[in-house]
Amino acid sequence: MADLDIQRETLEMDVLFVGAGPANLSAAIHLQNLIAAHNAQSDSKLEPQIAILEKGQRVGDHLLSGAILDPIALRELVPDFKDQGCPIEAEVTAESLYFLTRRFHFRFPLVPPPMQNHGNYIISLNKFGAWLGKLAEERGVNIFTGFAGAAMLLDGQKVVGVRTDDKGLDKHGRPKPNFEPGMNIRAKVTVLGEGPRGSLTKEIVRRLNLDSGCNPQSYETGVKELWEIPAGRIKKGTVIHTIGFPLPADIYGGSWIYAMSDTLLSVGFVTALDAEDPTNDPHFNLQKFKTHPFVRRLLEGGKMVGYGAKTISGGGYFSMPRLYADGLLLTGESGGFLNMMRLKGIHLAMKSGMLAAETIFEALKRNDFSAQTLKLYDEKFQASWAKKELYRSRNFRQAFNYGLYFGMIRAGAQMLLGGKILKDRLPLEADHTHMARFSRVWREKYLREKANFKFDGKLTFDKLSDVYESRTTHEENQPCHLYIRPEVIADICNTKCITEYGNPCQHFCPANVYEMVSTNDLMGTKKLHINASNCVHCKTCDIADPYQAITWKVPEGGGGPVYTNG
């Protein structure tokens, strides 16, 4: 259906935030606090219209992390956060780091300083996000849940707002009886805080060339399960990280186990997406990890009660795009605010939002939202503790380009030398460029491993069983939001990719979205089938596809996972 045929409503706002994550929620809260303080002392009142778009049905539904919170930004934003009812699961009371072999585990005598968590908190990010959303609404911020940002609105090179998703289109893109066209929401400044690999962020960074001169972003996929276990096995507040098994030394990653209570664990595994192995499978890595005797003893007899997956923007300081343009700011992981050395990003996302709020406040007073004014955001970042933290870890992810063991040596040297080793700004390449062509070695390794592995439905689970626990739902009769051009499916997915890479999408997707199904012809050929309703919105496919043929678009707002204790 041609867009010219659609009559769209237009909503005028002053400030539009896209994504109700910790970055944009912190920005909205801080901005309203600044405006309230200004209006109490000035005759020149500011009364901007401020809104947040959130594609989840509720604030927090799509938020997922481990998660450990460094409270440095929270204390700045809400000094009395405990009195305000901040949902903290536990204060970190004990922590350890282990190296795992297939059968044994070895505890490091010391936890490296960047990974130490004394004074930090174990939280549920979706509960934390819902709490921040409540604080924002109390300050008069409009939060429009169930509405996804589908396209950027531009006037030349200037961002002037966002178009929301069309609702009520069938799978062929034709209007159904309940069709509702998306709105054009025009704003003086649009703040993208979509998280890693946001669809609008990806579009606008390319269009405005905001990543010119930067390293490509590097990503990992984190896969998480929630476990209820018998009491007495672990104490509330315990933090465990591991490296080693089940990953080979040439794939970056590791695990976490966080005791949210004496009987509730957050268990997860992080797998880098720059692996050569085209059968690299983040979900399978978590399942194998749980079979290790050290982990099995914790979980056996328990019950898995939640599942989710998301990507992580791990490239660091040199992978951050330009954070501003005319009418535009980028916050949180949309701007690369994550410290992979510390395995943390929530506090950095919050600080980015607060710096964005201070910039918007100045722009409102000047009534000037040009890049010339909004570059104040970058200036504030460069002068902040967030920049100092990210700069110290600026080459961390690159240190592991040559494997785990050499990477540990290089990362250790970086810690001693303030982030620099041999030369500054070590290079990165886009994750998908690392994938090696499929070979008999990969195929036999993977098939042998899968053939010998049995999902028992008690400790280990196949993808469909796990996806059920994510509570993800989508309207079935809508255009597929995992877009591959039909000619690409015919010429690449069903032919070329089979022989060159073995259809890696069926492996790297943690939600069983992509399947190669038999056509039942005499040749025994297979074709790609997309189970879009399984999608948990992690964006792994958009990143890891070696042909870059998959484009993740927003489905109808309100669809997707419903995380609890995410």
mmCIF file of N, CA and C in Angstrom, residues 87 94 142 172 177 225 366 370 391 401 419 439 442 564:
data_model
loop_
_atom_site.group_PDB
_atom_site.id
_atom_site.type_symbol
_atom_site.label_atom_id
_atom_site.label_comp_id
_atom_site.label_asym_id
_atom_site.label_seq_id
_atom_site.Cartn_x
_atom_site.Cartn_y
_atom_site.Cartn_z
ATOM 1 N N PRO A 87 13.132 -0.670 43.024
ATOM 2 C CA PRO A 87 13.069 -2.132 43.178
ATOM 3 C C PRO A 87 14.442 -2.789 43.090
ATOM 4 N N ALA A 94 28.790 -11.103 47.833
ATOM 5 C CA ALA A 94 29.913 -12.006 47.566
ATOM 6 C C ALA A 94 30.058 -12.143 46.061
ATOM 7 N N ASN A 142 4.313 12.257 29.038
ATOM 8 C CA ASN A 142 3.374 11.361 28.361
ATOM 9 C C ASN A 142 4.131 10.151 27.831
ATOM 10 N N HIS A 172 0.193 -9.368 3.694
ATOM 11 C CA HIS A 172 0.565 -8.849 2.377
ATOM 12 C C HIS A 172 0.657 -7.324 2.368
ATOM 13 N N PRO A 177 -9.967 -4.668 8.292
ATOM 14 C CA PRO A 177 -11.053 -3.783 8.762
ATOM 15 C C PRO A 177 -10.665 -2.900 9.944
ATOM 16 N N GLU A 225 18.074 -17.159 31.487
ATOM 17 C CA GLU A 225 16.970 -17.898 32.098
ATOM 18 C C GLU A 225 16.854 -17.500 33.564
ATOM 19 N N ARG A 366 17.063 28.420 24.557
ATOM 20 C CA ARG A 366 17.519 29.186 23.390
ATOM 21 C C ARG A 366 16.529 29.091 22.223
ATOM 22 N N SER A 370 19.420 23.095 16.661
ATOM 23 C CA SER A 370 20.372 22.766 15.603
ATOM 24 C C SER A 370 21.521 21.947 16.180
ATOM 25 N N TYR A 391 36.611 5.551 28.242
ATOM 26 C CA TYR A 391 37.912 5.725 27.601
ATOM 27 C C TYR A 391 38.940 4.751 28.162
ATOM 28 N N ASN A 401 40.659 -10.071 19.936
ATOM 29 C CA ASN A 401 40.597 -10.421 18.515
ATOM 30 C C ASN A 401 41.381 -11.685 18.193
ATOM 31 N N GLY A 419 44.246 1.657 29.401
ATOM 32 C CA GLY A 419 43.511 1.375 28.169
ATOM 33 C C GLY A 419 44.359 1.315 26.927
ATOM 34 N N SER A 439 32.112 -25.463 6.137
ATOM 35 C CA SER A 439 32.997 -26.540 5.705
ATOM 36 C C SER A 439 32.570 -27.828 6.374
ATOM 37 N N TRP A 442 33.092 -27.739 10.219
ATOM 38 C CA TRP A 442 32.054 -27.115 11.020
ATOM 39 C C TRP A 442 30.820 -28.008 11.079
ATOM 40 N N THR A 564 9.359 -10.616 32.829
ATOM 41 C CA THR A 564 9.160 -10.405 34.261
ATOM 42 C C THR A 564 10.469 -10.780 34.941
#
